[in-house]
Amino acid sequence: MESMLFASSQSPSSPSTILSTQNPNLSSTNHHRNQIFSFSFRCPLTSQSKSHPPPAVSCCASQQPNMTAPAKEAKLWGGRFEEGVTDAVERFTESISFDKALYKHDIMGSRAHASMLAKQGLISFSDKDSILEGLDQIEKQIEKGEFVWRTDREDVHMNIEAALTDLIGEPAKKLHTARSRNDQVSTDFRLWCRDAIDTIISHIKHLQVALVSLAKKNTGVIVPGYTHLQRAQPVLLQHHLLAYVEQLERDAGRLVDCRVRLNFCPLGACALAGTGLPIDRFMTSDALGFTAPMRNSMDAVSDRDFVLELLSANAIIAMHLSRIGEEWVLWASEEFGFITPSDSVSTGSSIMPQKKNPDPMELVRGKSARVFGNLVTLQVLCKGLPLAYNRDLQEDKEPVFDSVKTIIGMLEVSAEFAHNITYNHERIQKSLPAGHLDATTLADYLGIPFRTSHDIVGRAVALCVYKNCQLRELSLDELHGINKIFDEGVYDYLGVENSIKKFSSYGSTGSECVAAQLDFWVSRLDLNL
């Protein structure tokens, strides 16, 4: 099982990152921000199975932090101020209650920055070693739940820097050389989002695996295909399930594209204008696994396109999962009866003892709303901001943290549901005669201009409606009464089984086409089914 935490010797771009938060020492007014979540990452290229799902999101703290309230101290930026901020301002402006989720990435960035400063002769190598050792100790304290998060230190950056100063003294004061919290937070956030993308992709693959496994279990099963929620044509159930797999593949592709665009390093852009000191931004970029430094320092500190793109990709994933949820909720109803969820993914009623509800997928459908809302929040937040950094951007973290946590939960429970449903073949088979699903295949059989064949088959369907029968139950004489074009060969095209056999176009629901699609996904997902 992958380690839940970066070891100090790991590569900065290692995919086994945990993204986590821990409870701070906060006033009750900020209690609503104290929800804790963490998730670790499994490489999206490795094979996964039902027995080895991607890691779950944890919503509880392993340890409570030190709750002793230390005396207030002067702000690190307070040299030109004669008095401190009021308690109300401090409570309102703090962000440590949520941005401590970035602690690991903040420490990663500081390690890279300190190493670069030493190489460039801006600090001594002994100072660099002291800084790195101090950062290692702070990281261990945080992971053990022993670190005191202080609201008077405002955010994750100032908490770690001040703690480092307490720990090693003067060398810590040199760490912020050629760096601002503006480029620092943008760097931290990009690193966090990069790891979040890798985690989401791994969960997408797990759901794809679950759907392909479900398809393999239901070879040859025909279900009604719908348009406008009205019966349209017969399709293989495998074809139906693989349509979801295709949607999820596009979802993963959007995240991969987003990762490529976000993977540029803001560090060294400083507040907005860069610096006159001889820093090496390419060195820090390489150390953190970025493609290159961002070209424009003003863009580097003010850009949140990468966040909007991640939230947009998440919103599309949520939309797809909501559609799956809606369909499974419908298909589990008594009116459809096409699927039966196991007890392990169902809930009951507090008043009606007979009820068995597919609640997880109803919640998947419902939670899509908050993912959409998080995207809108960031769009509205950014729409009126002038260059460069503005404090408004402090509000970009919580919607992203919530979106990522929610989408991982939705993917996880959807995969769990897929592993625990049974398609009711007999009920589905009994439902197939309704709706004249073979009508379009009959129109293709006629081999005449389609609008003409459409009219002929429409009249045949009308006769079936009048007689309350199926197309294949019409006699040849009855068909001749509609049009003499029919011959004995017509019966090879009637019935859902015959219809399925006639589909042959690439990507269609024909048996050979679907078998090829299934083989493709088994190979692509590296499954042993």
PDB file of N, CA and C in Angstrom, residues 71-160:
ATOM      1  N   ALA A  71       0.524  33.406  23.447  1.00  0.00           N
ATOM      2  CA  ALA A  71       0.350  34.856  23.421  1.00  0.00           C
ATOM      3  C   ALA A  71       0.525  35.376  22.004  1.00  0.00           C
ATOM      4  N   LYS A  72      -0.192  36.452  21.682  1.00  0.00           N
ATOM      5  CA  LYS A  72      -0.080  37.037  20.343  1.00  0.00           C
ATOM      6  C   LYS A  72       1.322  37.586  20.133  1.00  0.00           C
ATOM      7  N   GLU A  73       1.769  37.526  18.884  1.00  0.00           N
ATOM      8  CA  GLU A  73       3.083  38.059  18.567  1.00  0.00           C
ATOM      9  C   GLU A  73       2.960  39.073  17.438  1.00  0.00           C
ATOM     10  N   ALA A  74       4.005  39.853  17.263  1.00  0.00           N
ATOM     11  CA  ALA A  74       4.013  40.835  16.182  1.00  0.00           C
ATOM     12  C   ALA A  74       4.010  40.136  14.836  1.00  0.00           C
ATOM     13  N   LYS A  75       3.308  40.721  13.864  1.00  0.00           N
ATOM     14  CA  LYS A  75       3.264  40.152  12.526  1.00  0.00           C
ATOM     15  C   LYS A  75       4.635  40.242  11.869  1.00  0.00           C
ATOM     16  N   LEU A  76       4.947  39.247  11.048  1.00  0.00           N
ATOM     17  CA  LEU A  76       6.217  39.283  10.333  1.00  0.00           C
ATOM     18  C   LEU A  76       6.267  40.443   9.348  1.00  0.00           C
ATOM     19  N   TRP A  77       5.081  40.932   8.960  1.00  0.00           N
ATOM     20  CA  TRP A  77       5.034  42.056   8.025  1.00  0.00           C
ATOM     21  C   TRP A  77       4.762  43.389   8.731  1.00  0.00           C
ATOM     22  N   GLY A  78       4.829  43.411  10.056  1.00  0.00           N
ATOM     23  CA  GLY A  78       4.296  44.544  10.818  1.00  0.00           C
ATOM     24  C   GLY A  78       5.241  45.679  11.110  1.00  0.00           C
ATOM     25  N   GLY A  79       6.384  45.755  10.451  1.00  0.00           N
ATOM     26  CA  GLY A  79       7.361  46.784  10.770  1.00  0.00           C
ATOM     27  C   GLY A  79       6.859  48.206  10.643  1.00  0.00           C
ATOM     28  N   ARG A  80       5.988  48.488   9.686  1.00  0.00           N
ATOM     29  CA  ARG A  80       5.533  49.863   9.476  1.00  0.00           C
ATOM     30  C   ARG A  80       4.244  50.179  10.231  1.00  0.00           C
ATOM     31  N   PHE A  81       3.737  49.186  11.004  1.00  0.00           N
ATOM     32  CA  PHE A  81       2.476  49.387  11.717  1.00  0.00           C
ATOM     33  C   PHE A  81       2.727  49.696  13.184  1.00  0.00           C
ATOM     34  N   GLU A  82       1.930  50.580  13.722  1.00  0.00           N
ATOM     35  CA  GLU A  82       2.065  50.978  15.116  1.00  0.00           C
ATOM     36  C   GLU A  82       1.147  50.190  16.043  1.00  0.00           C
ATOM     37  N   GLU A  83       0.131  49.554  15.486  1.00  0.00           N
ATOM     38  CA  GLU A  83      -0.772  48.752  16.310  1.00  0.00           C
ATOM     39  C   GLU A  83      -1.212  47.523  15.525  1.00  0.00           C
ATOM     40  N   GLY A  84      -1.610  46.504  16.261  1.00  0.00           N
ATOM     41  CA  GLY A  84      -2.039  45.268  15.633  1.00  0.00           C
ATOM     42  C   GLY A  84      -3.485  45.319  15.201  1.00  0.00           C
ATOM     43  N   VAL A  85      -3.882  44.331  14.406  1.00  0.00           N
ATOM     44  CA  VAL A  85      -5.267  44.265  13.942  1.00  0.00           C
ATOM     45  C   VAL A  85      -6.178  43.848  15.088  1.00  0.00           C
ATOM     46  N   THR A  86      -7.439  44.175  14.979  1.00  0.00           N
ATOM     47  CA  THR A  86      -8.412  43.783  15.995  1.00  0.00           C
ATOM     48  C   THR A  86      -8.697  42.292  15.905  1.00  0.00           C
ATOM     49  N   ASP A  87      -9.273  41.754  16.946  1.00  0.00           N
ATOM     50  CA  ASP A  87      -9.625  40.333  16.951  1.00  0.00           C
ATOM     51  C   ASP A  87     -10.596  40.001  15.824  1.00  0.00           C
ATOM     52  N   ALA A  88     -11.551  40.912  15.576  1.00  0.00           N
ATOM     53  CA  ALA A  88     -12.541  40.657  14.518  1.00  0.00           C
ATOM     54  C   ALA A  88     -11.871  40.586  13.149  1.00  0.00           C
ATOM     55  N   VAL A  89     -10.957  41.498  12.899  1.00  0.00           N
ATOM     56  CA  VAL A  89     -10.229  41.487  11.623  1.00  0.00           C
ATOM     57  C   VAL A  89      -9.384  40.224  11.509  1.00  0.00           C
ATOM     58  N   GLU A  90      -8.743  39.856  12.595  1.00  0.00           N
ATOM     59  CA  GLU A  90      -7.909  38.657  12.563  1.00  0.00           C
ATOM     60  C   GLU A  90      -8.736  37.419  12.265  1.00  0.00           C
ATOM     61  N   ARG A  91      -9.892  37.304  12.909  1.00  0.00           N
ATOM     62  CA  ARG A  91     -10.757  36.153  12.661  1.00  0.00           C
ATOM     63  C   ARG A  91     -11.249  36.134  11.221  1.00  0.00           C
ATOM     64  N   PHE A  92     -11.568  37.322  10.719  1.00  0.00           N
ATOM     65  CA  PHE A  92     -12.146  37.410   9.378  1.00  0.00           C
ATOM     66  C   PHE A  92     -11.118  37.150   8.283  1.00  0.00           C
ATOM     67  N   THR A  93      -9.889  37.542   8.526  1.00  0.00           N
ATOM     68  CA  THR A  93      -8.877  37.473   7.461  1.00  0.00           C
ATOM     69  C   THR A  93      -8.007  36.228   7.516  1.00  0.00           C
ATOM     70  N   GLU A  94      -8.053  35.469   8.627  1.00  0.00           N
ATOM     71  CA  GLU A  94      -7.191  34.288   8.695  1.00  0.00           C
ATOM     72  C   GLU A  94      -7.590  33.271   7.647  1.00  0.00           C
ATOM     73  N   SER A  95      -6.638  32.495   7.214  1.00  0.00           N
ATOM     74  CA  SER A  95      -6.927  31.407   6.277  1.00  0.00           C
ATOM     75  C   SER A  95      -6.330  30.086   6.727  1.00  0.00           C
ATOM     76  N   ILE A  96      -5.671  30.088   7.884  1.00  0.00           N
ATOM     77  CA  ILE A  96      -5.015  28.868   8.343  1.00  0.00           C
ATOM     78  C   ILE A  96      -6.010  27.748   8.595  1.00  0.00           C
ATOM     79  N   SER A  97      -7.265  28.100   8.873  1.00  0.00           N
ATOM     80  CA  SER A  97      -8.283  27.078   9.133  1.00  0.00           C
ATOM     81  C   SER A  97      -8.490  26.160   7.947  1.00  0.00           C
ATOM     82  N   PHE A  98      -8.134  26.614   6.748  1.00  0.00           N
ATOM     83  CA  PHE A  98      -8.284  25.733   5.590  1.00  0.00           C
ATOM     84  C   PHE A  98      -7.006  25.605   4.765  1.00  0.00           C
ATOM     85  N   ASP A  99      -6.167  26.649   4.703  1.00  0.00           N
ATOM     86  CA  ASP A  99      -5.020  26.527   3.800  1.00  0.00           C
ATOM     87  C   ASP A  99      -3.870  25.723   4.397  1.00  0.00           C
ATOM     88  N   LYS A 100      -4.021  25.253   5.639  1.00  0.00           N
ATOM     89  CA  LYS A 100      -3.025  24.329   6.167  1.00  0.00           C
ATOM     90  C   LYS A 100      -3.014  23.021   5.393  1.00  0.00           C
ATOM     91  N   ALA A 101      -4.029  22.799   4.572  1.00  0.00           N
ATOM     92  CA  ALA A 101      -4.007  21.649   3.660  1.00  0.00           C
ATOM     93  C   ALA A 101      -2.811  21.694   2.722  1.00  0.00           C
ATOM     94  N   LEU A 102      -2.227  22.880   2.559  1.00  0.00           N
ATOM     95  CA  LEU A 102      -1.094  23.054   1.647  1.00  0.00           C
ATOM     96  C   LEU A 102       0.248  22.862   2.342  1.00  0.00           C
ATOM     97  N   TYR A 103       0.258  22.430   3.590  1.00  0.00           N
ATOM     98  CA  TYR A 103       1.505  22.441   4.360  1.00  0.00           C
ATOM     99  C   TYR A 103       2.621  21.644   3.688  1.00  0.00           C
ATOM    100  N   LYS A 104       2.279  20.471   3.174  1.00  0.00           N
ATOM    101  CA  LYS A 104       3.318  19.632   2.573  1.00  0.00           C
ATOM    102  C   LYS A 104       3.908  20.289   1.334  1.00  0.00           C
ATOM    103  N   HIS A 105       3.048  20.924   0.562  1.00  0.00           N
ATOM    104  CA  HIS A 105       3.514  21.569  -0.666  1.00  0.00           C
ATOM    105  C   HIS A 105       4.258  22.862  -0.349  1.00  0.00           C
ATOM    106  N   ASP A 106       3.852  23.530   0.739  1.00  0.00           N
ATOM    107  CA  ASP A 106       4.580  24.719   1.162  1.00  0.00           C
ATOM    108  C   ASP A 106       6.002  24.355   1.589  1.00  0.00           C
ATOM    109  N   ILE A 107       6.128  23.264   2.298  1.00  0.00           N
ATOM    110  CA  ILE A 107       7.454  22.809   2.730  1.00  0.00           C
ATOM    111  C   ILE A 107       8.285  22.359   1.533  1.00  0.00           C
ATOM    112  N   MET A 108       7.652  21.671   0.579  1.00  0.00           N
ATOM    113  CA  MET A 108       8.360  21.291  -0.648  1.00  0.00           C
ATOM    114  C   MET A 108       8.937  22.516  -1.351  1.00  0.00           C
ATOM    115  N   GLY A 109       8.099  23.549  -1.499  1.00  0.00           N
ATOM    116  CA  GLY A 109       8.544  24.763  -2.172  1.00  0.00           C
ATOM    117  C   GLY A 109       9.672  25.444  -1.423  1.00  0.00           C
ATOM    118  N   SER A 110       9.591  25.452  -0.089  1.00  0.00           N
ATOM    119  CA  SER A 110      10.632  26.089   0.717  1.00  0.00           C
ATOM    120  C   SER A 110      11.943  25.330   0.620  1.00  0.00           C
ATOM    121  N   ARG A 111      11.880  24.019   0.575  1.00  0.00           N
ATOM    122  CA  ARG A 111      13.104  23.230   0.398  1.00  0.00           C
ATOM    123  C   ARG A 111      13.789  23.597  -0.921  1.00  0.00           C
ATOM    124  N   ALA A 112      12.993  23.622  -1.996  1.00  0.00           N
ATOM    125  CA  ALA A 112      13.562  23.937  -3.308  1.00  0.00           C
ATOM    126  C   ALA A 112      14.116  25.359  -3.325  1.00  0.00           C
ATOM    127  N   HIS A 113      13.402  26.285  -2.707  1.00  0.00           N
ATOM    128  CA  HIS A 113      13.824  27.688  -2.703  1.00  0.00           C
ATOM    129  C   HIS A 113      15.123  27.865  -1.916  1.00  0.00           C
ATOM    130  N   ALA A 114      15.214  27.221  -0.756  1.00  0.00           N
ATOM    131  CA  ALA A 114      16.418  27.326   0.065  1.00  0.00           C
ATOM    132  C   ALA A 114      17.634  26.754  -0.660  1.00  0.00           C
ATOM    133  N   SER A 115      17.430  25.625  -1.333  1.00  0.00           N
ATOM    134  CA  SER A 115      18.544  25.013  -2.065  1.00  0.00           C
ATOM    135  C   SER A 115      19.013  25.928  -3.191  1.00  0.00           C
ATOM    136  N   MET A 116      18.069  26.563  -3.872  1.00  0.00           N
ATOM    137  CA  MET A 116      18.430  27.492  -4.938  1.00  0.00           C
ATOM    138  C   MET A 116      19.160  28.713  -4.396  1.00  0.00           C
ATOM    139  N   LEU A 117      18.683  29.275  -3.282  1.00  0.00           N
ATOM    140  CA  LEU A 117      19.342  30.444  -2.695  1.00  0.00           C
ATOM    141  C   LEU A 117      20.791  30.133  -2.327  1.00  0.00           C
ATOM    142  N   ALA A 118      21.040  28.941  -1.803  1.00  0.00           N
ATOM    143  CA  ALA A 118      22.405  28.565  -1.441  1.00  0.00           C
ATOM    144  C   ALA A 118      23.279  28.409  -2.671  1.00  0.00           C
ATOM    145  N   LYS A 119      22.749  27.754  -3.703  1.00  0.00           N
ATOM    146  CA  LYS A 119      23.522  27.558  -4.935  1.00  0.00           C
ATOM    147  C   LYS A 119      23.884  28.895  -5.562  1.00  0.00           C
ATOM    148  N   GLN A 120      22.980  29.861  -5.455  1.00  0.00           N
ATOM    149  CA  GLN A 120      23.207  31.171  -6.060  1.00  0.00           C
ATOM    150  C   GLN A 120      24.013  32.105  -5.153  1.00  0.00           C
ATOM    151  N   GLY A 121      24.421  31.624  -3.984  1.00  0.00           N
ATOM    152  CA  GLY A 121      25.224  32.423  -3.086  1.00  0.00           C
ATOM    153  C   GLY A 121      24.453  33.463  -2.313  1.00  0.00           C
ATOM    154  N   LEU A 122      23.128  33.344  -2.274  1.00  0.00           N
ATOM    155  CA  LEU A 122      22.297  34.304  -1.555  1.00  0.00           C
ATOM    156  C   LEU A 122      22.158  33.956  -0.086  1.00  0.00           C
ATOM    157  N   ILE A 123      22.369  32.696   0.256  1.00  0.00           N
ATOM    158  CA  ILE A 123      22.500  32.275   1.652  1.00  0.00           C
ATOM    159  C   ILE A 123      23.640  31.260   1.700  1.00  0.00           C
ATOM    160  N   SER A 124      24.169  31.009   2.883  1.00  0.00           N
ATOM    161  CA  SER A 124      25.254  30.039   3.006  1.00  0.00           C
ATOM    162  C   SER A 124      24.704  28.620   2.966  1.00  0.00           C
ATOM    163  N   PHE A 125      25.562  27.676   2.655  1.00  0.00           N
ATOM    164  CA  PHE A 125      25.136  26.281   2.634  1.00  0.00           C
ATOM    165  C   PHE A 125      24.820  25.787   4.042  1.00  0.00           C
ATOM    166  N   SER A 126      25.494  26.334   5.037  1.00  0.00           N
ATOM    167  CA  SER A 126      25.163  25.935   6.413  1.00  0.00           C
ATOM    168  C   SER A 126      23.778  26.441   6.803  1.00  0.00           C
ATOM    169  N   ASP A 127      23.432  27.659   6.362  1.00  0.00           N
ATOM    170  CA  ASP A 127      22.079  28.164   6.596  1.00  0.00           C
ATOM    171  C   ASP A 127      21.043  27.291   5.882  1.00  0.00           C
ATOM    172  N   LYS A 128      21.372  26.906   4.648  1.00  0.00           N
ATOM    173  CA  LYS A 128      20.449  26.042   3.899  1.00  0.00           C
ATOM    174  C   LYS A 128      20.230  24.740   4.653  1.00  0.00           C
ATOM    175  N   ASP A 129      21.321  24.132   5.158  1.00  0.00           N
ATOM    176  CA  ASP A 129      21.182  22.866   5.872  1.00  0.00           C
ATOM    177  C   ASP A 129      20.323  23.039   7.121  1.00  0.00           C
ATOM    178  N   SER A 130      20.513  24.149   7.813  1.00  0.00           N
ATOM    179  CA  SER A 130      19.698  24.408   9.011  1.00  0.00           C
ATOM    180  C   SER A 130      18.226  24.546   8.638  1.00  0.00           C
ATOM    181  N   ILE A 131      17.968  25.256   7.545  1.00  0.00           N
ATOM    182  CA  ILE A 131      16.588  25.443   7.085  1.00  0.00           C
ATOM    183  C   ILE A 131      15.951  24.105   6.723  1.00  0.00           C
ATOM    184  N   LEU A 132      16.671  23.276   5.989  1.00  0.00           N
ATOM    185  CA  LEU A 132      16.119  21.987   5.572  1.00  0.00           C
ATOM    186  C   LEU A 132      15.858  21.082   6.767  1.00  0.00           C
ATOM    187  N   GLU A 133      16.794  21.078   7.712  1.00  0.00           N
ATOM    188  CA  GLU A 133      16.589  20.258   8.914  1.00  0.00           C
ATOM    189  C   GLU A 133      15.386  20.758   9.706  1.00  0.00           C
ATOM    190  N   GLY A 134      15.264  22.080   9.817  1.00  0.00           N
ATOM    191  CA  GLY A 134      14.119  22.641  10.534  1.00  0.00           C
ATOM    192  C   GLY A 134      12.801  22.322   9.856  1.00  0.00           C
ATOM    193  N   LEU A 135      12.772  22.407   8.539  1.00  0.00           N
ATOM    194  CA  LEU A 135      11.551  22.078   7.793  1.00  0.00           C
ATOM    195  C   LEU A 135      11.176  20.613   7.977  1.00  0.00           C
ATOM    196  N   ASP A 136      12.186  19.745   8.000  1.00  0.00           N
ATOM    197  CA  ASP A 136      11.917  18.324   8.238  1.00  0.00           C
ATOM    198  C   ASP A 136      11.257  18.120   9.604  1.00  0.00           C
ATOM    199  N   GLN A 137      11.771  18.810  10.626  1.00  0.00           N
ATOM    200  CA  GLN A 137      11.196  18.673  11.961  1.00  0.00           C
ATOM    201  C   GLN A 137       9.760  19.193  12.008  1.00  0.00           C
ATOM    202  N   ILE A 138       9.518  20.311  11.348  1.00  0.00           N
ATOM    203  CA  ILE A 138       8.166  20.881  11.329  1.00  0.00           C
ATOM    204  C   ILE A 138       7.199  19.945  10.616  1.00  0.00           C
ATOM    205  N   GLU A 139       7.637  19.376   9.506  1.00  0.00           N
ATOM    206  CA  GLU A 139       6.765  18.451   8.780  1.00  0.00           C
ATOM    207  C   GLU A 139       6.405  17.255   9.649  1.00  0.00           C
ATOM    208  N   LYS A 140       7.370  16.732  10.377  1.00  0.00           N
ATOM    209  CA  LYS A 140       7.091  15.599  11.258  1.00  0.00           C
ATOM    210  C   LYS A 140       6.124  15.991  12.373  1.00  0.00           C
ATOM    211  N   GLN A 141       6.294  17.191  12.914  1.00  0.00           N
ATOM    212  CA  GLN A 141       5.369  17.662  13.951  1.00  0.00           C
ATOM    213  C   GLN A 141       3.945  17.750  13.418  1.00  0.00           C
ATOM    214  N   ILE A 142       3.809  18.280  12.203  1.00  0.00           N
ATOM    215  CA  ILE A 142       2.472  18.413  11.610  1.00  0.00           C
ATOM    216  C   ILE A 142       1.846  17.043  11.428  1.00  0.00           C
ATOM    217  N   GLU A 143       2.632  16.120  10.905  1.00  0.00           N
ATOM    218  CA  GLU A 143       2.089  14.788  10.614  1.00  0.00           C
ATOM    219  C   GLU A 143       1.740  14.018  11.878  1.00  0.00           C
ATOM    220  N   LYS A 144       2.399  14.332  12.972  1.00  0.00           N
ATOM    221  CA  LYS A 144       2.073  13.697  14.250  1.00  0.00           C
ATOM    222  C   LYS A 144       0.953  14.424  14.992  1.00  0.00           C
ATOM    223  N   GLY A 145       0.497  15.554  14.451  1.00  0.00           N
ATOM    224  CA  GLY A 145      -0.540  16.318  15.106  1.00  0.00           C
ATOM    225  C   GLY A 145      -0.032  17.137  16.273  1.00  0.00           C
ATOM    226  N   GLU A 146       1.272  17.369  16.319  1.00  0.00           N
ATOM    227  CA  GLU A 146       1.881  18.099  17.444  1.00  0.00           C
ATOM    228  C   GLU A 146       2.120  19.572  17.125  1.00  0.00           C
ATOM    229  N   PHE A 147       1.882  19.961  15.902  1.00  0.00           N
ATOM    230  CA  PHE A 147       2.165  21.341  15.500  1.00  0.00           C
ATOM    231  C   PHE A 147       1.008  22.252  15.922  1.00  0.00           C
ATOM    232  N   VAL A 148       1.340  23.412  16.471  1.00  0.00           N
ATOM    233  CA  VAL A 148       0.312  24.366  16.891  1.00  0.00           C
ATOM    234  C   VAL A 148       0.054  25.351  15.760  1.00  0.00           C
ATOM    235  N   TRP A 149      -1.129  25.264  15.155  1.00  0.00           N
ATOM    236  CA  TRP A 149      -1.520  26.211  14.108  1.00  0.00           C
ATOM    237  C   TRP A 149      -2.093  27.458  14.781  1.00  0.00           C
ATOM    238  N   ARG A 150      -1.507  28.606  14.506  1.00  0.00           N
ATOM    239  CA  ARG A 150      -1.880  29.838  15.194  1.00  0.00           C
ATOM    240  C   ARG A 150      -2.589  30.791  14.248  1.00  0.00           C
ATOM    241  N   THR A 151      -3.771  31.242  14.657  1.00  0.00           N
ATOM    242  CA  THR A 151      -4.516  32.176  13.821  1.00  0.00           C
ATOM    243  C   THR A 151      -3.833  33.532  13.723  1.00  0.00           C
ATOM    244  N   ASP A 152      -3.056  33.899  14.751  1.00  0.00           N
ATOM    245  CA  ASP A 152      -2.384  35.192  14.676  1.00  0.00           C
ATOM    246  C   ASP A 152      -1.227  35.169  13.674  1.00  0.00           C
ATOM    247  N   ARG A 153      -0.883  33.965  13.198  1.00  0.00           N
ATOM    248  CA  ARG A 153       0.108  33.844  12.137  1.00  0.00           C
ATOM    249  C   ARG A 153      -0.567  33.700  10.770  1.00  0.00           C
ATOM    250  N   GLU A 154      -1.847  33.858  10.747  1.00  0.00           N
ATOM    251  CA  GLU A 154      -2.661  34.076   9.549  1.00  0.00           C
ATOM    252  C   GLU A 154      -2.830  32.873   8.631  1.00  0.00           C
ATOM    253  N   ASP A 155      -1.726  32.376   8.069  1.00  0.00           N
ATOM    254  CA  ASP A 155      -1.872  31.357   7.021  1.00  0.00           C
ATOM    255  C   ASP A 155      -0.804  30.288   7.169  1.00  0.00           C
ATOM    256  N   VAL A 156      -0.836  29.306   6.299  1.00  0.00           N
ATOM    257  CA  VAL A 156       0.099  28.184   6.380  1.00  0.00           C
ATOM    258  C   VAL A 156       1.533  28.643   6.195  1.00  0.00           C
ATOM    259  N   HIS A 157       1.747  29.634   5.318  1.00  0.00           N
ATOM    260  CA  HIS A 157       3.100  30.096   5.022  1.00  0.00           C
ATOM    261  C   HIS A 157       3.735  30.751   6.252  1.00  0.00           C
ATOM    262  N   MET A 158       2.983  31.676   6.877  1.00  0.00           N
ATOM    263  CA  MET A 158       3.509  32.395   8.028  1.00  0.00           C
ATOM    264  C   MET A 158       3.639  31.481   9.238  1.00  0.00           C
ATOM    265  N   ASN A 159       2.738  30.519   9.383  1.00  0.00           N
ATOM    266  CA  ASN A 159       2.846  29.569  10.486  1.00  0.00           C
ATOM    267  C   ASN A 159       4.134  28.759  10.387  1.00  0.00           C
ATOM    268  N   ILE A 160       4.417  28.270   9.201  1.00  0.00           N
ATOM    269  CA  ILE A 160       5.623  27.446   9.033  1.00  0.00           C
ATOM    270  C   ILE A 160       6.881  28.307   9.147  1.00  0.00           C
TER     271      ILE A 160
END
